[in-house]
Short mmCIF file of C-alpha atoms and ligand atoms in Angstrom, two decimals:
data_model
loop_
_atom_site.label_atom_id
_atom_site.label_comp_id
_atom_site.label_asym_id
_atom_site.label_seq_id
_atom_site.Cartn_x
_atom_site.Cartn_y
_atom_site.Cartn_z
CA UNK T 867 141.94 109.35 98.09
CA UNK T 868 139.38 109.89 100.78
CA UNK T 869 139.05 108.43 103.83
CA UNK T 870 135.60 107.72 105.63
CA UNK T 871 134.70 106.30 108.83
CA UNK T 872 132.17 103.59 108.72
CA UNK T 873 131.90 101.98 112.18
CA UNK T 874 128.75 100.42 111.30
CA UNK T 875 130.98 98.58 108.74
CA UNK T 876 132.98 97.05 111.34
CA UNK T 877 131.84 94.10 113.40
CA UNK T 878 131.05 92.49 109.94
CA UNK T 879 134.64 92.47 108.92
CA UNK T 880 135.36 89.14 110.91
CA UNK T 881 133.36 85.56 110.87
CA UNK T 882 132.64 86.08 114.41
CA UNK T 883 128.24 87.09 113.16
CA UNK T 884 128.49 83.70 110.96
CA UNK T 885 129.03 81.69 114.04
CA UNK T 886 125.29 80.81 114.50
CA UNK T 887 123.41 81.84 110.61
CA UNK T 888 122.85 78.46 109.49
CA UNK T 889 124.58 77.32 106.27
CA UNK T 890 127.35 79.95 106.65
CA UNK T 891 128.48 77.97 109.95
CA UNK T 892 129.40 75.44 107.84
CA UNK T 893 133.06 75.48 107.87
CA UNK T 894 134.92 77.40 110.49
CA UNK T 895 136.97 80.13 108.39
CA UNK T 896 138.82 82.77 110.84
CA UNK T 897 139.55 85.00 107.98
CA UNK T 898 136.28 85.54 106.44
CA UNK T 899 133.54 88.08 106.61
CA UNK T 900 129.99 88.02 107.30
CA UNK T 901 126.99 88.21 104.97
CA UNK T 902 125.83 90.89 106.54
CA UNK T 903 128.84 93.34 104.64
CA UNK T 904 127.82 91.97 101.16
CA UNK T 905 124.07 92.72 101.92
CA UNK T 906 125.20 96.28 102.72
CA UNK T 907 127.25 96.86 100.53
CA UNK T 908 125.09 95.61 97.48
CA UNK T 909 122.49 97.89 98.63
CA UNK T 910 124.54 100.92 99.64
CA UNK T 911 126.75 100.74 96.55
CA UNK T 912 123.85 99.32 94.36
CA UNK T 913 125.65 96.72 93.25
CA UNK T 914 124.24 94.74 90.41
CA UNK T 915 125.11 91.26 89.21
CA UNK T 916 127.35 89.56 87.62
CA UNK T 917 129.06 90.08 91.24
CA UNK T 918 132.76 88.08 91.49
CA UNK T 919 134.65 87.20 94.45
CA UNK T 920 138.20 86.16 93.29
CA UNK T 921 139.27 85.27 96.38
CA UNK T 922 135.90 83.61 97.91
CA UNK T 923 137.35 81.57 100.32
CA UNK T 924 134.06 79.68 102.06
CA UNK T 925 131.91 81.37 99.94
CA UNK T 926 130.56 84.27 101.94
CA UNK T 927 129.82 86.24 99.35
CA UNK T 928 128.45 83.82 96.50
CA UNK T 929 126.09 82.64 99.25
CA UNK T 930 124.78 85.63 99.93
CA UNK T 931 124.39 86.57 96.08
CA UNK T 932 122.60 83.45 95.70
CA UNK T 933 120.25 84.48 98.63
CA UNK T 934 120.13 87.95 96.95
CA UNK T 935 118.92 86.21 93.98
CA UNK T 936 121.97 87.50 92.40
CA UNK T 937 124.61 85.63 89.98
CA UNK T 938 127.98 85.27 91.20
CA UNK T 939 130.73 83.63 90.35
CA UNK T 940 133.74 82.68 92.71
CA UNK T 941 137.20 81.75 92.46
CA UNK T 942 140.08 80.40 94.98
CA UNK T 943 143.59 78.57 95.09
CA UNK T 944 142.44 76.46 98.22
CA UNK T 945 140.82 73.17 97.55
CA UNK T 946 139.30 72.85 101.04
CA UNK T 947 137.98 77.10 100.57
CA UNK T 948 136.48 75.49 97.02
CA UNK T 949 135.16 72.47 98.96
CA UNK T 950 133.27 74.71 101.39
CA UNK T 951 131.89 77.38 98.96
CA UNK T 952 130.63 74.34 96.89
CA UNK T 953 129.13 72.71 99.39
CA UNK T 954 127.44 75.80 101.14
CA UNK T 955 125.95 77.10 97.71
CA UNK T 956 124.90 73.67 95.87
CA UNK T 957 121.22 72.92 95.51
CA UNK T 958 120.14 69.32 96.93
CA UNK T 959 117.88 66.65 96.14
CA UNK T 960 117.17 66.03 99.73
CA UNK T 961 116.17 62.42 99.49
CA UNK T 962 119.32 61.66 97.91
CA UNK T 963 121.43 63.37 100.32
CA UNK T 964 119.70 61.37 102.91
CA UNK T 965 120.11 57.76 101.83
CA UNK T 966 123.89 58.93 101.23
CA UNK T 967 124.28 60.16 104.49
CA UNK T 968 122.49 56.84 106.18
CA UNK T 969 124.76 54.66 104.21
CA UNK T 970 127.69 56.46 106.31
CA UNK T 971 126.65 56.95 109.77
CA UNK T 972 124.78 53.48 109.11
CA UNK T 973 127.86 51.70 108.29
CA UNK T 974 129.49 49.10 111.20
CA UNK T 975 133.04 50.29 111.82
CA UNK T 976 135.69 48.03 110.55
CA UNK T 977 139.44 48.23 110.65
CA UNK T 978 140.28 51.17 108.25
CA UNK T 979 142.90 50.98 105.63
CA UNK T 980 142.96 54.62 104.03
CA UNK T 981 146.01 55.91 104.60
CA UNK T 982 146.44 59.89 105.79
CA UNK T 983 149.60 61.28 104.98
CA UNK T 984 149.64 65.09 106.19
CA UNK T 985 153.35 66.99 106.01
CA UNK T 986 153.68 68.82 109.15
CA UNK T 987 153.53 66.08 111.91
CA UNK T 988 151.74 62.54 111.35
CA UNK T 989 147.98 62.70 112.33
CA UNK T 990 147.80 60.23 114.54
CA UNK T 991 149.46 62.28 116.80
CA UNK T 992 146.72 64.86 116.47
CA UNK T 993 144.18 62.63 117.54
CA UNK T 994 142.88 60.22 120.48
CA UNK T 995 143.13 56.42 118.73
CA UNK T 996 139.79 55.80 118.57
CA UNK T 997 139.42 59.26 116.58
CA UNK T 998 141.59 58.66 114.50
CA UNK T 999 140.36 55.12 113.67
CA UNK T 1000 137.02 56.82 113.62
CA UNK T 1001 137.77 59.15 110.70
CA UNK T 1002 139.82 56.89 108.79
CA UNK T 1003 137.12 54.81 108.87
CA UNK T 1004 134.28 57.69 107.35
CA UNK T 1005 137.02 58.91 105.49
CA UNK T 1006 136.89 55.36 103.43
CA UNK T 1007 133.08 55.50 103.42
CA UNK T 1008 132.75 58.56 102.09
CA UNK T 1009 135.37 57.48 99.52
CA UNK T 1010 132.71 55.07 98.44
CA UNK T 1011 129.72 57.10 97.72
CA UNK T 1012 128.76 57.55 94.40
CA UNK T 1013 126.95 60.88 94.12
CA UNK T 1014 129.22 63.55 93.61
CA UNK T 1015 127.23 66.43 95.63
CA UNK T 1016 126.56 64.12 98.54
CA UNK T 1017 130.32 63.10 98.65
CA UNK T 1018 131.67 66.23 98.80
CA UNK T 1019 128.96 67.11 101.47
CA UNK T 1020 129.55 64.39 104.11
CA UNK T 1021 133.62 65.57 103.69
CA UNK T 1022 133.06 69.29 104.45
CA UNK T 1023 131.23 67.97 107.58
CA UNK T 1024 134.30 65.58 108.20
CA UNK T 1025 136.91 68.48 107.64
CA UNK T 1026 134.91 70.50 109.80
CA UNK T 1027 134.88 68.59 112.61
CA UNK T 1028 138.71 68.26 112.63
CA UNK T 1029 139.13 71.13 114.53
CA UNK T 1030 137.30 70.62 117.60
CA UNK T 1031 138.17 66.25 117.82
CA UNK T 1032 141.97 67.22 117.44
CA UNK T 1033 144.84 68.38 120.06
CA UNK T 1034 145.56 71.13 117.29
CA UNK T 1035 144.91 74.54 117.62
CA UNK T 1036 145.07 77.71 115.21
CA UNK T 1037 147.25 79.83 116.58
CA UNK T 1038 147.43 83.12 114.46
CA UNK T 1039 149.51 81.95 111.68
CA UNK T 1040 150.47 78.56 112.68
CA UNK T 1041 149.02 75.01 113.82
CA UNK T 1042 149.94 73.24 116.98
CA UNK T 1043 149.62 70.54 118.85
CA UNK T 1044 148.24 71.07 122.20
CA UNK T 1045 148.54 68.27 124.68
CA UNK T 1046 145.89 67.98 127.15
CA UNK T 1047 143.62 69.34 125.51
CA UNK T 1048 139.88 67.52 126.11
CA UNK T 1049 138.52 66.11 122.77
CA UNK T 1050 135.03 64.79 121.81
CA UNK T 1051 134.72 61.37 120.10
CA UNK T 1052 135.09 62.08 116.10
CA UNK T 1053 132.31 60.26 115.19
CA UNK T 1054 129.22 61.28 117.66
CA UNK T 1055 130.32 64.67 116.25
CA UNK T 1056 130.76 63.69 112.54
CA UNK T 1057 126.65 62.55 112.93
CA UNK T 1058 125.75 65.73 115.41
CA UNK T 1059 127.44 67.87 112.20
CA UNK T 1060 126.15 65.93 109.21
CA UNK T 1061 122.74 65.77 110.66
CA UNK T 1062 122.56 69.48 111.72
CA UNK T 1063 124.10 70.41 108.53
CA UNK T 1064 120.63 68.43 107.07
CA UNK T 1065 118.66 70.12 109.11
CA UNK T 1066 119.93 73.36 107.84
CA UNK T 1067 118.97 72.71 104.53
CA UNK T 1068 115.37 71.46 105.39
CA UNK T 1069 114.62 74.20 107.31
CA UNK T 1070 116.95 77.38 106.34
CA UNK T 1071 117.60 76.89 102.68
CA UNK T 1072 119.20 79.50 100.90
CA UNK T 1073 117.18 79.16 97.50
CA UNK T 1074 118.60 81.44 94.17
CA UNK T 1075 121.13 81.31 91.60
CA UNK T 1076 123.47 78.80 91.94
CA UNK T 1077 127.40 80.52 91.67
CA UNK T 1078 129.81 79.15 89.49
CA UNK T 1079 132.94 78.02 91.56
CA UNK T 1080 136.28 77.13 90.26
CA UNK T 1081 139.76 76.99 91.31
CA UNK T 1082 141.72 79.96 90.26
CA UNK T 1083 144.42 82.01 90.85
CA UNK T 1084 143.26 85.77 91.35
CA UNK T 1085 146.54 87.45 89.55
CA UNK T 1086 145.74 85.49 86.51
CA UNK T 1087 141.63 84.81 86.29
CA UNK T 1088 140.37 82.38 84.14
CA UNK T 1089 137.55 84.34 83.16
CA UNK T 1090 136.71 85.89 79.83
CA UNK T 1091 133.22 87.97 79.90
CA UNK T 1092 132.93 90.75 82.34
CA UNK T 1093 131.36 91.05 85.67
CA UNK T 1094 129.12 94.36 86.90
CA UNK T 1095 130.76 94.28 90.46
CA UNK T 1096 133.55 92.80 92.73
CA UNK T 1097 132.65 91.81 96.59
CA UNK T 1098 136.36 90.78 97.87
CA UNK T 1099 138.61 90.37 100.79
CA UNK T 1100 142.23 89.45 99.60
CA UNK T 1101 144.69 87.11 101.86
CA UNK T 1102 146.05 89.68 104.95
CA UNK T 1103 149.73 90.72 104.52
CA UNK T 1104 151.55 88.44 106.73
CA UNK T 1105 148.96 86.67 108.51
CA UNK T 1106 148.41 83.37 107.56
CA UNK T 1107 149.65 80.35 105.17
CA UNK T 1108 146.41 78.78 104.77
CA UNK T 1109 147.69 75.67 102.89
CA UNK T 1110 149.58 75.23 106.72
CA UNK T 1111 147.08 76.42 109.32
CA UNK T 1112 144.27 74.40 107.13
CA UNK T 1113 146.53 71.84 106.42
CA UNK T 1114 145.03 69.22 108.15
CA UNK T 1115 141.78 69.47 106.72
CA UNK T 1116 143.44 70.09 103.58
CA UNK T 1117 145.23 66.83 104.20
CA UNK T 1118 141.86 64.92 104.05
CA UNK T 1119 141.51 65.83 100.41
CA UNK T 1120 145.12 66.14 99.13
CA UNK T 1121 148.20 64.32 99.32
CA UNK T 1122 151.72 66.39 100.69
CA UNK T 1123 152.96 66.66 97.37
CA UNK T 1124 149.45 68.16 96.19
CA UNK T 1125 149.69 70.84 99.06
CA UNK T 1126 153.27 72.20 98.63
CA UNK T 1127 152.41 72.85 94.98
CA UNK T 1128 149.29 74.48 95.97
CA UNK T 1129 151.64 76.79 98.88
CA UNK T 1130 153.02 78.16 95.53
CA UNK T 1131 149.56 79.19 93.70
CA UNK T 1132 148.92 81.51 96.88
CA UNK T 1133 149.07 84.86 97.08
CA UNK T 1134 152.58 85.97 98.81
CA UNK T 1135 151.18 87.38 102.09
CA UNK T 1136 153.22 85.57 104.72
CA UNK T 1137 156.87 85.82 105.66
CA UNK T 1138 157.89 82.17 104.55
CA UNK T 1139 157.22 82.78 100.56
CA UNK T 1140 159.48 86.39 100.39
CA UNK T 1141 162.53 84.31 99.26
CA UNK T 1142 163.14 84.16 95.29
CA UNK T 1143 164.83 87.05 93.24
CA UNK T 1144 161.77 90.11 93.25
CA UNK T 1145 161.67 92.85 90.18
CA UNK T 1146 159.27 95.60 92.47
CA UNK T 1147 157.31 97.79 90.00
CA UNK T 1148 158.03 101.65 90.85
CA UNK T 1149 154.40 101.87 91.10
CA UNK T 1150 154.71 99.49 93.22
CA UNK T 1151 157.64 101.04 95.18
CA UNK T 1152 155.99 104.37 95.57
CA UNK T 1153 152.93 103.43 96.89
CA UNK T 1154 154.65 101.26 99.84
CA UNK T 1155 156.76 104.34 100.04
CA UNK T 1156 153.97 106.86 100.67
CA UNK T 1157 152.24 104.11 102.87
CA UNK T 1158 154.67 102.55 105.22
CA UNK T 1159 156.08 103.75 108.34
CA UNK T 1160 159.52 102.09 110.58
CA UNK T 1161 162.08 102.20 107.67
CA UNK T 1162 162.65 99.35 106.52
CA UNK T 1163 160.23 96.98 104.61
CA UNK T 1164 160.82 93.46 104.66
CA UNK T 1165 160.46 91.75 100.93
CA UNK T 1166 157.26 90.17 101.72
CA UNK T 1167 155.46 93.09 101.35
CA UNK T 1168 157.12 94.11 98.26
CA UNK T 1169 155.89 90.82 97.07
CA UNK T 1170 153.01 91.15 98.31
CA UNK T 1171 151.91 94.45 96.60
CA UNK T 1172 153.59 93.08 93.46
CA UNK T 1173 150.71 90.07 93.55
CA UNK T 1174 148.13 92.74 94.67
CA UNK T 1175 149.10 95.12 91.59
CA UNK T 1176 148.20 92.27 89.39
CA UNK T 1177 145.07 91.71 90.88
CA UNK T 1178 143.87 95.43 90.50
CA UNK T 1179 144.65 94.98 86.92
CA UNK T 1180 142.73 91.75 86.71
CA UNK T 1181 139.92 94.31 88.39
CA UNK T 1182 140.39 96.58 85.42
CA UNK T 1183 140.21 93.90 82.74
CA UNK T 1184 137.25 92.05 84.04
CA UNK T 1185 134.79 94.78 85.33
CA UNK T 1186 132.64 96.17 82.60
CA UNK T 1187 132.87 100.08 82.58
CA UNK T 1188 131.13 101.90 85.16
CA UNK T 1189 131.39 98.66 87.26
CA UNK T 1190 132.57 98.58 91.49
CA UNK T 1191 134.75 96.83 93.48
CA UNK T 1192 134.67 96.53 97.19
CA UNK T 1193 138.05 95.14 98.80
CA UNK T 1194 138.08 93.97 102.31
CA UNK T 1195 141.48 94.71 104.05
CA UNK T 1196 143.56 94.80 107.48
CA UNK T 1197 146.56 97.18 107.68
CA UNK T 1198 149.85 95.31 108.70
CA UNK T 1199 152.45 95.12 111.17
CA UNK T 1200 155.43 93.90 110.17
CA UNK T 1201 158.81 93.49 111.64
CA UNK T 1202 160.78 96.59 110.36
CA UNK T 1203 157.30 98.51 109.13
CA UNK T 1204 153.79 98.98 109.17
CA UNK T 1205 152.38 99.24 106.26
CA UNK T 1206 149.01 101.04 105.54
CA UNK T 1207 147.17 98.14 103.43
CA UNK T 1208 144.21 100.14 102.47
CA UNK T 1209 146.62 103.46 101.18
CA UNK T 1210 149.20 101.21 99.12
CA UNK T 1211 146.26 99.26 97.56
CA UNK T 1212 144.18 102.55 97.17
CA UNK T 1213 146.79 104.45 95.91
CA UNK T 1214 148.23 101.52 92.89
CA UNK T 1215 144.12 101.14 92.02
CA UNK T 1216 144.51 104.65 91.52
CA UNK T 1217 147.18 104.43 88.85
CA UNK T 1218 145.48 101.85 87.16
CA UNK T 1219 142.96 104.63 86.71
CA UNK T 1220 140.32 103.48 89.41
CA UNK T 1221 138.28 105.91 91.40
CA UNK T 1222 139.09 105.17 94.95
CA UNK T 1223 137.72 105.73 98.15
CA UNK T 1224 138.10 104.34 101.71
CA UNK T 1225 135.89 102.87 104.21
CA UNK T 1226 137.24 102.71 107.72
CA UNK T 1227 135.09 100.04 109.66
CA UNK T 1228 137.76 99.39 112.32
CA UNK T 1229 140.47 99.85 114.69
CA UNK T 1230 142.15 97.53 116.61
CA UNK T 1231 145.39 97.49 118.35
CA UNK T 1232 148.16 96.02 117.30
CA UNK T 1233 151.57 95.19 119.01
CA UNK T 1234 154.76 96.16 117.27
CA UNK T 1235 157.36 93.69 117.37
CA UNK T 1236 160.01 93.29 119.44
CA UNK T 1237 158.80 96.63 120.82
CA UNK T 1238 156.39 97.78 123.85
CA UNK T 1239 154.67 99.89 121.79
CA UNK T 1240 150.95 99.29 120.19
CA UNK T 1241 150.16 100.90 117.22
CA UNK T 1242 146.08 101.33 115.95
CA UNK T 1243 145.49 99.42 112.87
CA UNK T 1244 143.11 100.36 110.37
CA UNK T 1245 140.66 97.65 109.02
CA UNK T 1246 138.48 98.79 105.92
CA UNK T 1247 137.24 98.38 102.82
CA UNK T 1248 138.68 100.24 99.82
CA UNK T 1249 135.79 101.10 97.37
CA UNK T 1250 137.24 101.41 93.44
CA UNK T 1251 135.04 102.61 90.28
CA UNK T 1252 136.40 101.72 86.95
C1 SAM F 1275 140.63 86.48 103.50
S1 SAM F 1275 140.30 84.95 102.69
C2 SAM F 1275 138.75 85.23 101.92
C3 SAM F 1275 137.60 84.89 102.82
C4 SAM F 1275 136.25 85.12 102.18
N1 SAM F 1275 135.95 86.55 102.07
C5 SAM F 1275 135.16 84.44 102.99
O1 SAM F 1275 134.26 85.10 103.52
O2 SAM F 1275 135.27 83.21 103.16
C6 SAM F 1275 141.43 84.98 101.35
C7 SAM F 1275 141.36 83.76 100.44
O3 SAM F 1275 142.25 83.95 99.36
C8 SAM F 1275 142.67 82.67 98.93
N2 SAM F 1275 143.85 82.83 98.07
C9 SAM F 1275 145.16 82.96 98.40
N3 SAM F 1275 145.91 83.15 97.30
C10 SAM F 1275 145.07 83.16 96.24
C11 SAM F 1275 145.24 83.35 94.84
N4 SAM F 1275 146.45 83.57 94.31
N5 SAM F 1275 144.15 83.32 94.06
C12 SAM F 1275 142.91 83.09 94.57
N6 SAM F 1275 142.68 82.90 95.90
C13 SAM F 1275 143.76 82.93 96.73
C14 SAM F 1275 142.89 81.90 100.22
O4 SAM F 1275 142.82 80.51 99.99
C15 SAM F 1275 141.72 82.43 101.07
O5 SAM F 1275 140.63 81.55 101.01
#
């Protein structure tokens, strides 16, 4: 397996470019990419369409297809990831949208009844009281419009505003509370978001192919035909339980119940889901063998690669011959090891018969735990040809 350093690669590994493109800046996502890596790496790689993203969280990569004029099609386990990708890529009749959004930030506020039930802590607690009446009260208005497109637009813009009108705060891999913390009124901010999320698409619309976008879960793809290329950045070993760190949002679409049997659909990349008897491939134990360092691996990343090994071979039955995949990925520290993501997952693609190469974009320090010791991490994109 060869590895290659590709700086130029780097800075378009995180969200952080997204910030300000319209239509991208949709939905705050910490762990996605930029458009700017799928532009380059269609053209570097010459990737051609059908182009798949089976893990397409906000839909960086369909939208950028679709701007491409290039068919995609995306999948995800995370309703609120679907929510966003399916609102960033639809097409709109804009004088629909409109009257659906006036009928909302129109409407005369009146004592809310919808009930939000969210499993970590209850969110009033998350909110000043008028907020919180304030989005119960658009969350029951948006309950009530008809069109399906315009619905599910007005609640992106109210999940996306959740994070800046809340005391919470995403903190690595968990959600807190923070107390003190100064809060803008949730519904100047729902109209400032719906109306600049308008103004997006009057003035910076993305026009091309429209991606298909269902739920599904990546080690198991409900997809039959075959797809020319793969544009992909997996869940990060350890770093985040989305259904958690989301869950709030989430909890505007889903009820408790919902989410905890969506926690178990995820791919097993953080510490909480290692429990559970585990049969590890040898494959599967080699590879973390050759690519881990410390001694002793915790289960999670035996789970992890197990989840990741059937994901290569859903690359292998899905890509037509000749066909690429391009895997975004962050090496990991872990308590007991760190593990080199981009080997372990280079080195199983390679069993399944892949050609495999490595793209280092960056390097960023990492602390080891319990430990006064930092340790450069490795973040990069594996290339594969079947
Ligand atoms: C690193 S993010 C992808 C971000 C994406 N590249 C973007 O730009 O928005 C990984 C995604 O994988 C999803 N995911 C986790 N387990 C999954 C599974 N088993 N199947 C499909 N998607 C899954 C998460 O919900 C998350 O949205």
């Amino acid at each position: 397996m060869k590895f290659v350093e590709r700086p130029e690669y780097g800075p378009f590994l995180t969200f952080q470019p997204s910030k300000r493109l319209p239509v991208y800046d949709w939905f705050y996502y910490k762990e996605a990419f930029s458009p700017q890596l799928v532009k380059r790496l269609v053209s570097e790689l010459g990737l051609k369409e059908v182009v798949l993203d089976p893990f397409c969280g906000v839909g960086t990569t369909l939208l950028t297809c679709k701007a491409l004029g290039m068919q995609s099609v995306g999948f995800d386990a995370n309703p609120i990831a679907l929510l966003a990708s399916r609102v960033k890529c639809a097409d709109y009749d804009l004088g629909e949208l409109k009257q659906s959004i006036e009928l909302v930030l129109g409407a005369e506020f009146e004592p809310p009844t919808w009930k939000w039930r969210f499993e970590l802590f209850p969110p009033a607690r998350a909110f000043s009281r008028g907020s919180f009446e304030e989005i119960l009260f658009l969350r029951q208005r948006i309950e009530e419009v008809e069109d399906k497109k315009a619905k599910e637009f007005l609640l992106l813009a109210l999940a996306g505003i959740v994070p800046e009108t809340s005391f919470t705060l995403k903190d690595g891999g968990v959600l807190r509370l923070v107390r003190g913390k100064r809060v803008p009124p949730a519904r100047e901010m729902f109209r400032r978001k719906v109306l600049g999320m308008y103004g997006d698409l009057k003035h910076a619309r993305i026009i091309g192919p429209v991606p298909s976008i269902e739920v599904g879960d990546a080690r198991m793809l409900p997809l039959e035909g075959e797809v020319a290329s793969i544009v992909t950045s997996p869940p990060y070993l350890n770093n985040v339980d989305y259904t958690k760190v989301y869950g709030l949002e989430l909890s505007l679409l889903l009820r408790p119940e919902q989410v905890s049997r969506l926690r178990q659909r995820m791919l097993r990349s953080f510490v909480e889901r290692e429990a559970g008897g585990l049969d590890v491939a040898s494959e599967v134990q080699s590879a973390l063998g050759e690519a881990s360092s410390g001694g002793k691996v915790p289960l999670v990343a035996y789970a992890y690669f197990e989840d990741m090994n059937r994901v290569l071979k859903e690359f292998g039955r899905v890509l037509e011959s000749g066909g690429k995949a391009a895997i975004a990925v962050s090496n990991a520290v872990l308590p007991g090891a760190s593990i080199e993501v981009d080997r372990a997952l280079g080195l199983l693609a390679e069993g399944l018969g892949f050609k495999c190469e490595v793209w280092v974009g960056a390097r960023r320090w990492a602390q080891l735990p319990k430990q006064h010791r930092r340790e450069a991490m490795r973040e990069s994109i594996i290339i594969l040809e079947k």
